Amino acid sequence: MRKLDELRNELDRIDDNIAKLINSRMEIVEEVSRYKLENNTNTSDSKRKLDIIKRLKCNSKEEYKTIIEEIYKEIFRESEKFIENYKNNHFLYGLIGENLGHSWSKEIHSEIASYKYYLKNINKNDLLDFFKERKFKGINVTMPYKIDCIKYLDKIDIDAENIGAVNTIVNEEGVLTGYNTDLYGFEDSLKYFSYSLKNKKVLILGSGGASKMVSEALKRAGVSKFQVISRFSWPSYEDLDNFLDYNVIINTSPVGMYPNNMESLIDLSKFSNLDFVYDLIYNPYKTKLILDAEKIGVKAVSGLYMLVAQAYYASELFLNKKIEKNKISECYKKILLSKRNICLVGMPGSGKSTMGKILAETLNRSLYDIDIMIEEKEGISISEIFEKFGEEYFRKAETEILREISKESGAIIASGGGSILKEVNRDLIRQNSFVIFLDRPLEKLERVGRPLSKEPKSLEKLFSERYLIYKEISDLRVSVVENKEECLKKILEGLKID
Ligand SMILES: Nc1ncnc2c1ncn2[C@@H]1O[C@H](COP(=O)(O)OP(=O)(O)OP(=O)(O)O)[C@@H](O)[C@H]1O
Ligand SMILES: O=C(O)C1=C[C@@H](O)[C@@H](O)[C@H](O)C1
Ligand SMILES: [Mg+2]
């Protein structure tokens, strides 16, 4: 038998190795912490932990299995503690709320200032601890905590107090002050879009924190009358007939917000004096309410500019310094460009798939080629779908796919040539897309494998039926030059991307 000293020396060597390995493990855990902070991911994955313990026990001697289990439980506990602490210590600037998957605030703040800004989902039950610890320097607050958070503050700014909701909190040496920069963002947006609410009769849809903010803004703007419409009390959406002479509708409710795109509770055509619609929602860029307003020629504004402007004012408060005002419109334009899809429309064979692919590669964005997606789903070619099931079947499949794809942000969409014939498809495309019409001379259009334009005569007919619709739906018309690189250049110039 070996002597005790000898055995202890052996243990020391093994411990050195274990400590080295634990250090290496913790370095990875630190990377995981960073990843989880950046991506707003929750810490614990119980199934994964159980699987690991099971695997490690499999590789261990029968009499050591429990030891392995206990040691690993401890390693997991400590690692989780480390991750939680890391996330709390590094969450200096950011947004708290309940479902932040939809938020664009991270990108916006990184355009406006140089601090790192993170998103943090918090459960109602953890709110108290979060504010007790108060490790952050400056945060934004969104649904559903804009009202609830007030009780944790030490001070509240007068405008936020009048509104009764807070979206910005600054921590100055442990003292928390609440502000409402949504108000200033909203007011700025009206100036940017040159609309004055003075002497207007305004309907506000929704009765939450954002509705309170808009009510305050309306008082400050000197509106002649305003009315909040709420699902829960009088007047509700059933009572709208009493307000059909109103001039302005402002939606502060989440109806129509991603992922419930295309929902609206209002029939705008009934309103006789409507001249302005404002939807505070920014994803989708154009809600159904906005698309409907545009269709009847009513000026309509989306929530994106306001979102950028409120972030700008929050940034000034976080940093306690002035930031150049032109940052707002610069950032607005950048975010609009990066978050809107680019949808290519045009005649069959005009180059939508080809230029879509090149654009996606150049801009490093996802590509959705609707025709290809239908072929993949059905397992046969477009020509075969037409032959076997007819055009109506194809059109249905096209709308179904568009309904999902058009909710995306920042993607390239190669649409089917005839998709713009249906109003629902036009709405789906326009909600989030910058639409580019690839206008290619008739004689250059490829006709092979395209059931509706096989014959020259039918191609001419399609052209006369569709040309005006392509022009009307598009934000940009590009005359296709017979050189793909030149064509790409023209598209990028139109988009103003260098
Ligand atoms: N700018 C261009 N210069 C030269 N050739 C081009 C250009 N754009 C597309 N092409 C060619 O034109 C043909 C048709 O292009 P493509 O298949 O991309 O059209 P499409 O609009 O997607 O058609 P469909 O509506 O049938 O899906 C292809 O052979 C492609 O290589
Ligand atoms: O969705 C978002 O990212 C936000 C929405 C509004 O509540 C803002 O007040 C908040 O600052 C950020
Ligand atoms: Mg194509």
Coordinates of C-alpha atoms and ligand atoms in Angstrom, one line a residue:
M1 CA 0.0 0.0 0.0
R2 CA 1.2 3.5 -0.8
K3 CA 2.1 5.9 2.0
L4 CA -0.4 8.6 3.0
D5 CA 2.0 11.4 1.9
E6 CA 2.3 9.8 -1.5
L7 CA -1.4 9.5 -1.8
R8 CA -1.9 13.2 -0.8
N9 CA 0.7 14.3 -3.3
E10 CA -1.2 12.4 -6.0
L11 CA -4.5 14.1 -4.8
D12 CA -2.7 17.5 -4.9
R13 CA -1.7 17.0 -8.5
I14 CA -5.3 15.9 -9.4
D15 CA -6.7 18.9 -7.6
D16 CA -4.4 21.2 -9.5
N17 CA -5.8 19.8 -12.7
I18 CA -9.4 20.0 -11.5
A19 CA -8.9 23.6 -10.5
K20 CA -7.3 24.3 -14.0
L21 CA -10.3 22.6 -15.6
I22 CA -12.8 24.6 -13.4
N23 CA -11.0 27.8 -14.5
S24 CA -11.3 26.8 -18.2
R25 CA -15.0 25.9 -17.5
M26 CA -15.7 29.2 -15.9
E27 CA -14.1 31.1 -18.8
I28 CA -16.7 29.4 -21.0
V29 CA -19.4 30.2 -18.5
E30 CA -18.4 33.8 -18.7
E31 CA -18.8 33.7 -22.4
V32 CA -22.2 32.1 -22.0
S33 CA -23.1 35.0 -19.5
R34 CA -22.1 37.5 -22.2
Y35 CA -24.2 35.7 -24.8
K36 CA -27.2 35.5 -22.5
L37 CA -26.9 39.2 -21.6
E38 CA -26.6 40.2 -25.3
N39 CA -29.5 38.0 -26.4
N40 CA -31.8 38.4 -23.4
T41 CA -31.9 34.7 -22.7
N42 CA -32.9 33.1 -19.4
T43 CA -30.3 31.4 -17.3
S44 CA -31.5 28.0 -16.5
D45 CA -32.1 25.0 -18.7
S46 CA -33.1 22.2 -16.3
K47 CA -33.4 19.5 -19.0
R48 CA -29.9 20.2 -20.2
K49 CA -28.6 19.9 -16.6
L50 CA -30.3 16.6 -16.0
D51 CA -29.0 15.2 -19.3
I52 CA -25.4 16.2 -18.4
I53 CA -25.6 14.5 -15.0
K54 CA -27.1 11.4 -16.6
R55 CA -24.3 11.3 -19.1
L56 CA -21.5 11.8 -16.5
K57 CA -23.0 9.2 -14.2
C58 CA -23.0 6.7 -17.1
N59 CA -19.2 7.1 -17.4
S60 CA -18.6 6.7 -13.7
K61 CA -18.1 3.8 -11.3
E62 CA -21.3 2.6 -9.6
E63 CA -20.1 3.7 -6.1
Y64 CA -19.1 7.2 -7.2
K65 CA -22.3 8.1 -9.2
T66 CA -24.0 10.0 -6.3
I67 CA -20.8 11.9 -5.7
I68 CA -20.6 13.0 -9.4
E69 CA -24.3 14.0 -9.2
E70 CA -23.8 16.1 -6.0
I71 CA -20.6 17.8 -7.3
Y72 CA -22.2 18.7 -10.6
K73 CA -25.3 20.1 -8.9
E74 CA -23.0 22.4 -7.0
I75 CA -21.1 23.3 -10.2
F76 CA -24.3 24.2 -11.9
R77 CA -25.5 26.2 -8.9
E78 CA -22.3 28.3 -8.8
S79 CA -22.3 28.7 -12.6
E80 CA -25.8 30.0 -12.5
K81 CA -25.1 32.4 -9.7
F82 CA -22.1 33.6 -11.7
I83 CA -24.2 34.2 -14.8
E84 CA -27.0 36.0 -12.9
N85 CA -24.4 38.3 -11.2
Y86 CA -22.6 38.9 -14.5
K87 CA -25.9 39.9 -16.1
N88 CA -26.9 42.2 -13.3
N89 CA -23.5 43.8 -13.0
H90 CA -23.3 44.5 -16.7
F91 CA -26.9 45.6 -17.2
L92 CA -26.0 49.3 -16.8
Y93 CA -28.2 50.6 -19.6
G94 CA -31.2 48.8 -21.2
L95 CA -34.9 48.2 -21.4
I96 CA -37.0 46.2 -19.0
G97 CA -40.4 44.8 -19.8
E98 CA -42.3 41.5 -20.2
N99 CA -42.0 40.4 -23.9
L100 CA -39.1 42.3 -25.4
G101 CA -38.5 40.0 -28.4
H102 CA -40.1 42.6 -30.6
S103 CA -38.1 45.6 -29.4
W104 CA -35.7 47.6 -31.6
S105 CA -34.4 49.7 -28.8
K106 CA -31.0 48.0 -28.7
E107 CA -30.2 49.0 -32.3
I108 CA -31.6 52.5 -31.8
H109 CA -29.6 53.2 -28.7
S110 CA -26.4 51.9 -30.3
E111 CA -26.9 54.5 -33.1
I112 CA -27.5 57.3 -30.7
A113 CA -24.9 56.7 -28.0
S114 CA -21.8 54.6 -27.2
Y115 CA -22.9 52.7 -24.0
K116 CA -24.0 49.1 -24.3
Y117 CA -27.8 48.8 -24.1
Y118 CA -29.4 45.4 -23.4
L119 CA -33.0 44.1 -23.2
K120 CA -34.1 42.3 -20.1
N121 CA -37.3 40.4 -19.6
I122 CA -38.4 40.6 -16.0
N123 CA -41.3 38.8 -14.3
K124 CA -43.6 40.8 -12.2
N125 CA -42.3 38.9 -9.1
D126 CA -38.7 39.9 -9.7
L127 CA -39.4 43.6 -10.2
L128 CA -39.0 44.4 -6.5
D129 CA -35.5 42.7 -6.3
F130 CA -34.4 44.4 -9.5
F131 CA -35.2 47.8 -8.1
K132 CA -33.8 47.0 -4.6
E133 CA -30.4 46.1 -6.2
R134 CA -30.5 49.1 -8.5
K135 CA -27.2 48.3 -10.2
F136 CA -28.2 50.0 -13.4
K137 CA -27.3 53.6 -14.4
G138 CA -30.2 54.3 -16.8
I139 CA -33.1 52.2 -18.0
N140 CA -36.2 52.4 -20.1
V141 CA -39.3 50.7 -19.0
T142 CA -42.0 49.3 -21.3
M143 CA -45.2 47.3 -21.1
P144 CA -46.5 46.3 -18.6
Y145 CA -44.4 48.1 -16.0
K146 CA -44.7 51.8 -16.9
I147 CA -47.1 52.4 -14.1
D148 CA -46.0 49.7 -11.7
C149 CA -42.4 50.9 -11.6
I150 CA -43.4 54.3 -10.1
K151 CA -43.6 52.8 -6.6
Y152 CA -39.9 51.9 -6.6
L153 CA -38.7 55.4 -7.5
D154 CA -37.3 58.1 -5.1
K155 CA -38.3 61.0 -7.4
I156 CA -40.5 61.6 -10.3
D157 CA -40.3 64.3 -12.9
I158 CA -43.4 66.6 -13.1
D159 CA -44.4 65.5 -16.7
A160 CA -44.2 61.8 -15.8
E161 CA -46.2 62.5 -12.7
N162 CA -49.0 64.3 -14.6
I163 CA -49.1 61.4 -17.1
G164 CA -48.9 58.7 -14.3
A165 CA -46.4 56.5 -16.3
V166 CA -42.7 56.3 -16.5
N167 CA -40.5 55.0 -19.4
T168 CA -37.1 56.3 -18.3
I169 CA -35.3 55.9 -15.0
V170 CA -32.0 57.4 -14.1
N171 CA -29.9 56.1 -11.2
E172 CA -27.8 58.9 -9.7
E173 CA -25.7 57.5 -6.8
G174 CA -28.5 55.3 -5.7
V175 CA -31.4 57.8 -6.2
L176 CA -33.9 56.7 -8.8
T177 CA -35.7 59.4 -10.8
G178 CA -38.5 58.6 -13.3
Y179 CA -39.2 60.5 -16.5
N180 CA -41.5 60.0 -19.5
T181 CA -39.6 60.6 -22.7
D182 CA -42.4 59.0 -24.8
L183 CA -44.1 62.4 -24.4
Y184 CA -41.2 64.3 -25.9
G185 CA -40.8 61.7 -28.6
F186 CA -44.5 62.0 -29.5
E187 CA -44.4 65.8 -29.6
D188 CA -41.3 65.8 -31.7
S189 CA -42.8 63.3 -34.2
L190 CA -45.8 65.6 -34.8
K191 CA -43.4 68.4 -35.7
Y192 CA -41.3 66.1 -37.9
F193 CA -44.4 65.0 -39.8
S194 CA -45.8 68.6 -39.8
Y195 CA -49.1 68.0 -38.2
S196 CA -50.7 70.2 -35.6
L197 CA -53.3 68.9 -33.2
K198 CA -54.5 72.4 -32.3
N199 CA -58.3 72.7 -32.3
K200 CA -58.7 69.0 -33.5
K201 CA -61.1 66.5 -32.1
V202 CA -59.1 63.4 -31.3
L203 CA -60.0 59.8 -30.5
I204 CA -57.5 57.8 -28.6
L205 CA -57.7 54.0 -28.9
G206 CA -56.6 52.2 -25.8
S207 CA -56.4 53.2 -22.1
G208 CA -53.0 52.0 -20.8
G209 CA -49.7 54.0 -20.1
A210 CA -49.3 55.2 -23.7
S211 CA -52.8 56.4 -23.7
K212 CA -52.2 58.5 -20.6
M213 CA -49.1 60.0 -22.3
V214 CA -51.0 60.9 -25.4
S215 CA -53.8 62.5 -23.3
E216 CA -51.2 64.7 -21.7
A217 CA -49.7 65.6 -25.0
L218 CA -53.1 66.5 -26.4
K219 CA -53.7 68.9 -23.4
R220 CA -50.4 70.5 -24.1
A221 CA -51.2 70.8 -27.8
G222 CA -54.5 72.6 -27.3
V223 CA -56.8 70.1 -28.9
S224 CA -60.5 71.1 -28.8
K225 CA -61.7 67.7 -27.5
F226 CA -60.5 64.2 -27.0
Q227 CA -62.0 60.9 -26.1
V228 CA -60.4 57.6 -25.0
I229 CA -61.9 54.4 -26.4
S230 CA -61.3 51.4 -24.2
R231 CA -62.4 47.8 -24.5
F232 CA -63.3 47.7 -20.8
S233 CA -65.4 50.8 -20.2
W234 CA -67.7 53.3 -21.9
P235 CA -67.1 54.4 -24.6
S236 CA -65.9 51.2 -26.2
Y237 CA -65.4 50.2 -29.8
E238 CA -69.1 49.5 -30.1
D239 CA -69.9 53.1 -29.3
L240 CA -67.7 54.6 -32.1
D241 CA -70.7 55.8 -34.1
N242 CA -71.0 58.7 -31.5
F243 CA -67.6 60.0 -32.7
L244 CA -67.7 59.8 -36.5
D245 CA -67.1 63.5 -36.8
Y246 CA -63.7 63.3 -35.1
N247 CA -60.6 64.5 -37.1
V248 CA -57.8 62.4 -35.6
I249 CA -57.4 58.8 -34.5
I250 CA -54.4 57.8 -32.4
N251 CA -53.9 54.1 -31.6
T252 CA -52.1 53.5 -28.3
S253 CA -53.4 49.9 -28.0
P254 CA -51.4 46.8 -29.0
V255 CA -54.0 45.8 -31.6
G256 CA -52.2 45.1 -34.9
M257 CA -48.8 44.8 -33.2
Y258 CA -46.4 41.9 -34.2
P259 CA -47.1 39.0 -34.2
N260 CA -50.8 39.9 -34.5
N261 CA -50.2 41.8 -37.7
M262 CA -53.2 43.0 -39.9
E263 CA -55.6 43.3 -37.0
S264 CA -57.7 46.5 -36.6
L265 CA -60.9 47.2 -34.7
I266 CA -61.8 50.3 -36.7
D267 CA -63.6 51.0 -40.0
L268 CA -62.1 54.3 -41.1
S269 CA -64.5 54.8 -44.0
K270 CA -67.2 55.7 -41.6
F271 CA -65.4 58.8 -40.4
S272 CA -66.5 62.0 -42.3
N273 CA -63.9 64.5 -41.1
L274 CA -60.8 62.3 -40.6
D275 CA -57.5 64.0 -41.6
F276 CA -54.9 62.2 -39.5
V277 CA -54.2 58.7 -38.2
Y278 CA -51.3 58.0 -35.8
D279 CA -50.4 54.5 -34.7
L280 CA -47.9 54.3 -31.9
I281 CA -47.0 50.7 -33.1
Y282 CA -43.7 50.5 -35.0
N283 CA -43.6 46.8 -35.8
P284 CA -45.1 46.4 -38.3
Y285 CA -44.0 49.7 -39.8
K286 CA -47.5 50.1 -41.3
T287 CA -50.3 48.5 -39.3
K288 CA -53.6 47.7 -40.9
L289 CA -54.9 51.0 -39.4
I290 CA -52.2 52.9 -41.3
L291 CA -52.7 51.0 -44.5
D292 CA -56.4 51.7 -44.4
A293 CA -55.8 55.4 -43.7
E294 CA -53.5 55.6 -46.7
K295 CA -56.0 53.9 -48.9
I296 CA -58.6 56.6 -48.2
G297 CA -56.0 59.4 -48.6
V298 CA -55.7 60.2 -44.9
K299 CA -52.2 61.3 -43.7
A300 CA -50.9 58.5 -41.5
V301 CA -47.9 58.2 -39.2
S302 CA -46.2 55.1 -37.7
G303 CA -44.6 54.8 -34.2
L304 CA -41.0 54.4 -35.4
Y305 CA -40.0 58.1 -35.4
M306 CA -41.5 58.5 -31.9
L307 CA -39.6 55.4 -30.7
V308 CA -36.3 56.8 -31.9
A309 CA -37.0 60.3 -30.5
Q310 CA -38.0 58.9 -27.0
A311 CA -34.7 56.9 -27.0
Y312 CA -32.8 60.1 -27.9
Y313 CA -34.3 62.0 -24.9
A314 CA -33.7 59.0 -22.6
S315 CA -30.1 59.0 -23.8
E316 CA -29.6 62.6 -22.9
L317 CA -31.0 61.9 -19.4
F318 CA -28.8 58.7 -19.0
L319 CA -25.7 60.6 -19.9
N320 CA -26.8 64.0 -18.4
K321 CA -25.6 65.8 -21.5
K322 CA -27.0 67.3 -24.7
I323 CA -26.8 65.2 -27.9
E324 CA -27.0 66.7 -31.4
K325 CA -30.7 66.9 -32.4
N326 CA -30.0 65.6 -35.9
K327 CA -29.2 62.2 -34.4
I328 CA -33.0 61.6 -34.2
S329 CA -33.7 61.8 -38.0
E330 CA -30.4 60.2 -38.9
C331 CA -31.1 57.2 -36.7
Y332 CA -34.7 57.1 -37.8
K333 CA -33.7 56.8 -41.5
K334 CA -31.0 54.2 -40.7
I335 CA -33.4 52.0 -38.7
L336 CA -36.1 52.3 -41.3
L337 CA -33.7 51.1 -43.9
S338 CA -32.3 48.2 -41.9
K339 CA -35.6 47.0 -40.5
R340 CA -37.9 47.3 -43.5
N341 CA -37.9 44.4 -45.9
I342 CA -37.0 45.0 -49.5
C343 CA -39.7 43.4 -51.7
L344 CA -39.1 43.1 -55.4
V345 CA -42.1 43.2 -57.6
G346 CA -42.4 43.0 -61.4
M347 CA -43.5 40.9 -64.4
P348 CA -42.7 37.2 -64.6
G349 CA -39.1 36.8 -65.8
S350 CA -38.1 40.4 -64.8
G351 CA -35.3 39.4 -62.5
K352 CA -37.0 39.3 -59.0
S353 CA -35.4 36.0 -58.0
T354 CA -32.0 36.8 -59.5
M355 CA -31.7 40.3 -58.2
G356 CA -33.2 39.2 -54.9
K357 CA -30.5 36.7 -54.4
I358 CA -27.7 39.2 -55.3
L359 CA -29.2 41.8 -53.0
A360 CA -29.5 39.4 -50.1
E361 CA -25.8 38.4 -50.5
T362 CA -24.6 41.9 -50.9
L363 CA -26.6 43.2 -47.9
N364 CA -26.1 40.1 -45.8
R365 CA -29.9 39.6 -45.4
S366 CA -32.2 36.6 -45.5
L367 CA -33.9 35.9 -48.8
Y368 CA -37.5 34.7 -49.2
D369 CA -38.3 33.8 -52.8
I370 CA -42.1 33.2 -52.5
D371 CA -42.3 31.1 -55.7
I372 CA -39.5 28.8 -54.6
M373 CA -41.1 28.5 -51.1
I374 CA -44.4 27.4 -52.7
E375 CA -42.5 24.9 -54.9
E376 CA -40.7 23.5 -51.8
K377 CA -43.9 23.3 -49.8
E378 CA -45.9 21.6 -52.6
G379 CA -43.0 19.4 -53.8
I380 CA -43.7 20.2 -57.5
S381 CA -42.9 23.1 -59.9
I382 CA -45.1 26.2 -60.3
S383 CA -46.1 24.9 -63.8
E384 CA -47.2 21.6 -62.4
I385 CA -49.1 23.3 -59.6
F386 CA -51.0 25.4 -62.2
E387 CA -51.7 22.2 -64.3
K388 CA -52.7 20.0 -61.4
F389 CA -54.6 22.4 -59.1
G390 CA -55.2 25.6 -61.1
E391 CA -54.3 29.2 -60.5
E392 CA -56.7 29.8 -57.5
Y393 CA -55.0 27.1 -55.5
F394 CA -51.6 28.7 -56.3
R395 CA -52.8 32.1 -55.3
K396 CA -54.1 30.8 -51.9
A397 CA -50.7 29.2 -51.2
E398 CA -49.0 32.4 -52.2
T399 CA -51.1 34.5 -49.7
E400 CA -50.5 32.0 -46.9
I401 CA -46.7 32.3 -47.3
L402 CA -46.8 36.0 -47.7
R403 CA -48.8 36.4 -44.5
E404 CA -45.9 34.9 -42.5
I405 CA -42.9 36.2 -44.5
S406 CA -44.2 39.8 -44.6
K407 CA -44.0 40.0 -40.8
E408 CA -40.2 39.7 -41.0
S409 CA -37.9 42.6 -40.6
G410 CA -34.9 43.4 -42.7
A411 CA -35.4 40.6 -45.2
I412 CA -35.3 40.5 -49.0
I413 CA -38.5 39.2 -50.6
A414 CA -38.8 38.1 -54.2
S415 CA -42.5 38.2 -54.7
G416 CA -44.5 36.2 -57.2
G417 CA -45.2 38.3 -60.3
G418 CA -49.0 38.2 -59.9
S419 CA -49.1 38.5 -56.1
I420 CA -49.9 42.3 -56.3
L421 CA -53.2 41.5 -58.0
K422 CA -54.9 40.8 -54.7
E423 CA -55.5 43.6 -52.3
V424 CA -54.7 41.4 -49.3
N425 CA -51.3 40.7 -50.7
R426 CA -50.6 44.3 -51.5
D427 CA -51.4 45.1 -47.8
L428 CA -49.2 42.3 -46.6
I429 CA -46.3 43.5 -48.7
R430 CA -46.6 47.1 -47.9
Q431 CA -46.9 46.7 -44.1
N432 CA -43.1 46.2 -43.7
S433 CA -41.5 46.5 -47.1
F434 CA -39.8 49.1 -49.2
V435 CA -41.2 47.9 -52.6
I436 CA -39.0 48.0 -55.7
F437 CA -40.5 47.6 -59.2
L438 CA -38.1 45.9 -61.6
D439 CA -39.3 47.4 -64.8
R440 CA -37.8 45.3 -67.6
P441 CA -38.7 45.7 -71.3
L442 CA -41.3 43.2 -72.5
E443 CA -39.0 41.7 -75.1
K444 CA -36.3 40.9 -72.5
L445 CA -38.6 39.1 -70.1
E446 CA -37.8 35.4 -69.8
R447 CA -40.9 33.2 -70.6
V448 CA -39.6 29.6 -70.2
G449 CA -41.3 27.7 -67.3
R450 CA -43.8 30.6 -66.6
P451 CA -47.3 29.3 -67.2
L452 CA -49.0 32.7 -67.5
S453 CA -46.6 34.3 -69.9
K454 CA -45.6 31.3 -72.2
E455 CA -47.2 33.0 -75.2
P456 CA -46.1 36.5 -76.4
K457 CA -49.8 37.6 -76.6
S458 CA -50.6 36.5 -73.0
L459 CA -47.5 38.3 -71.8
E460 CA -48.7 41.5 -73.4
K461 CA -52.1 41.1 -71.8
L462 CA -50.5 40.5 -68.4
F463 CA -48.3 43.6 -68.9
S464 CA -51.3 45.9 -69.6
E465 CA -53.2 44.5 -66.6
R466 CA -50.4 44.9 -64.2
Y467 CA -48.1 47.7 -65.1
L468 CA -50.0 50.4 -63.3
I469 CA -50.4 48.3 -60.2
Y470 CA -46.6 47.6 -60.1
K471 CA -46.0 51.4 -60.4
E472 CA -48.6 52.2 -57.8
I473 CA -47.5 49.8 -55.1
S474 CA -43.8 50.5 -55.5
D475 CA -41.6 53.0 -53.6
L476 CA -39.0 52.8 -56.3
R477 CA -39.0 51.9 -60.0
V478 CA -35.8 50.6 -61.4
S479 CA -35.4 50.2 -65.2
V480 CA -33.7 46.9 -65.5
V481 CA -30.4 47.1 -67.4
E482 CA -29.2 43.9 -69.0
N483 CA -26.2 43.6 -66.7
K484 CA -26.7 42.3 -63.1
E485 CA -24.0 44.3 -61.5
E486 CA -25.2 47.6 -63.1
C487 CA -28.7 46.6 -62.0
L488 CA -27.6 46.1 -58.4
K489 CA -25.9 49.4 -58.5
K490 CA -29.1 51.1 -59.6
I491 CA -31.1 49.4 -56.8
L492 CA -28.6 50.3 -54.1
E493 CA -28.5 53.9 -55.3
G494 CA -32.3 54.0 -55.1
L495 CA -32.1 52.7 -51.6
K496 CA -29.1 55.1 -50.9
I497 CA -26.9 52.3 -49.6
D498 CA -23.2 52.7 -50.6
Ligands
LIG1 N1 -30.2 42.6 -64.6 C1 -30.2 41.5 -65.3 N2 -29.3 41.4 -66.4 C2 -29.3 40.3 -67.1 N3 -30.0 39.2 -66.9 C3 -30.9 39.2 -65.9 C4 -31.0 40.3 -65.0 N4 -31.9 40.0 -64.1 C5 -32.4 38.8 -64.4 N5 -31.7 38.3 -65.4 C6 -32.0 37.0 -66.1 O1 -33.4 37.0 -66.4 C7 -34.0 35.7 -66.3 C8 -35.2 35.8 -65.4 O2 -34.9 36.2 -64.1 P1 -35.6 35.7 -62.8 O3 -35.9 34.2 -62.8 O4 -34.8 36.2 -61.6 O5 -37.0 36.5 -62.9 P2 -38.2 36.5 -61.9 O6 -38.7 37.9 -61.9 O7 -37.9 35.9 -60.6 O8 -39.3 35.6 -62.6 P3 -40.6 34.9 -62.0 O9 -41.6 36.0 -61.9 O10 -41.0 33.9 -63.1 O11 -40.2 34.3 -60.7 C9 -32.9 34.8 -65.7 O12 -32.3 34.1 -66.7 C10 -31.9 35.8 -65.1 O13 -30.6 35.3 -65.1
LIG2 O1 -40.4 48.7 -27.5 C1 -39.5 49.4 -27.1 O2 -38.3 49.2 -27.2 C2 -39.9 50.6 -26.3 C3 -41.2 51.0 -26.3 C4 -41.7 52.2 -25.5 O3 -42.4 51.7 -24.4 C5 -40.5 53.1 -25.0 O4 -41.1 54.0 -24.0 C6 -39.4 52.3 -24.5 O5 -38.3 53.2 -24.1 C7 -38.8 51.3 -25.5
MG3 MG -38.7 34.2 -59.5

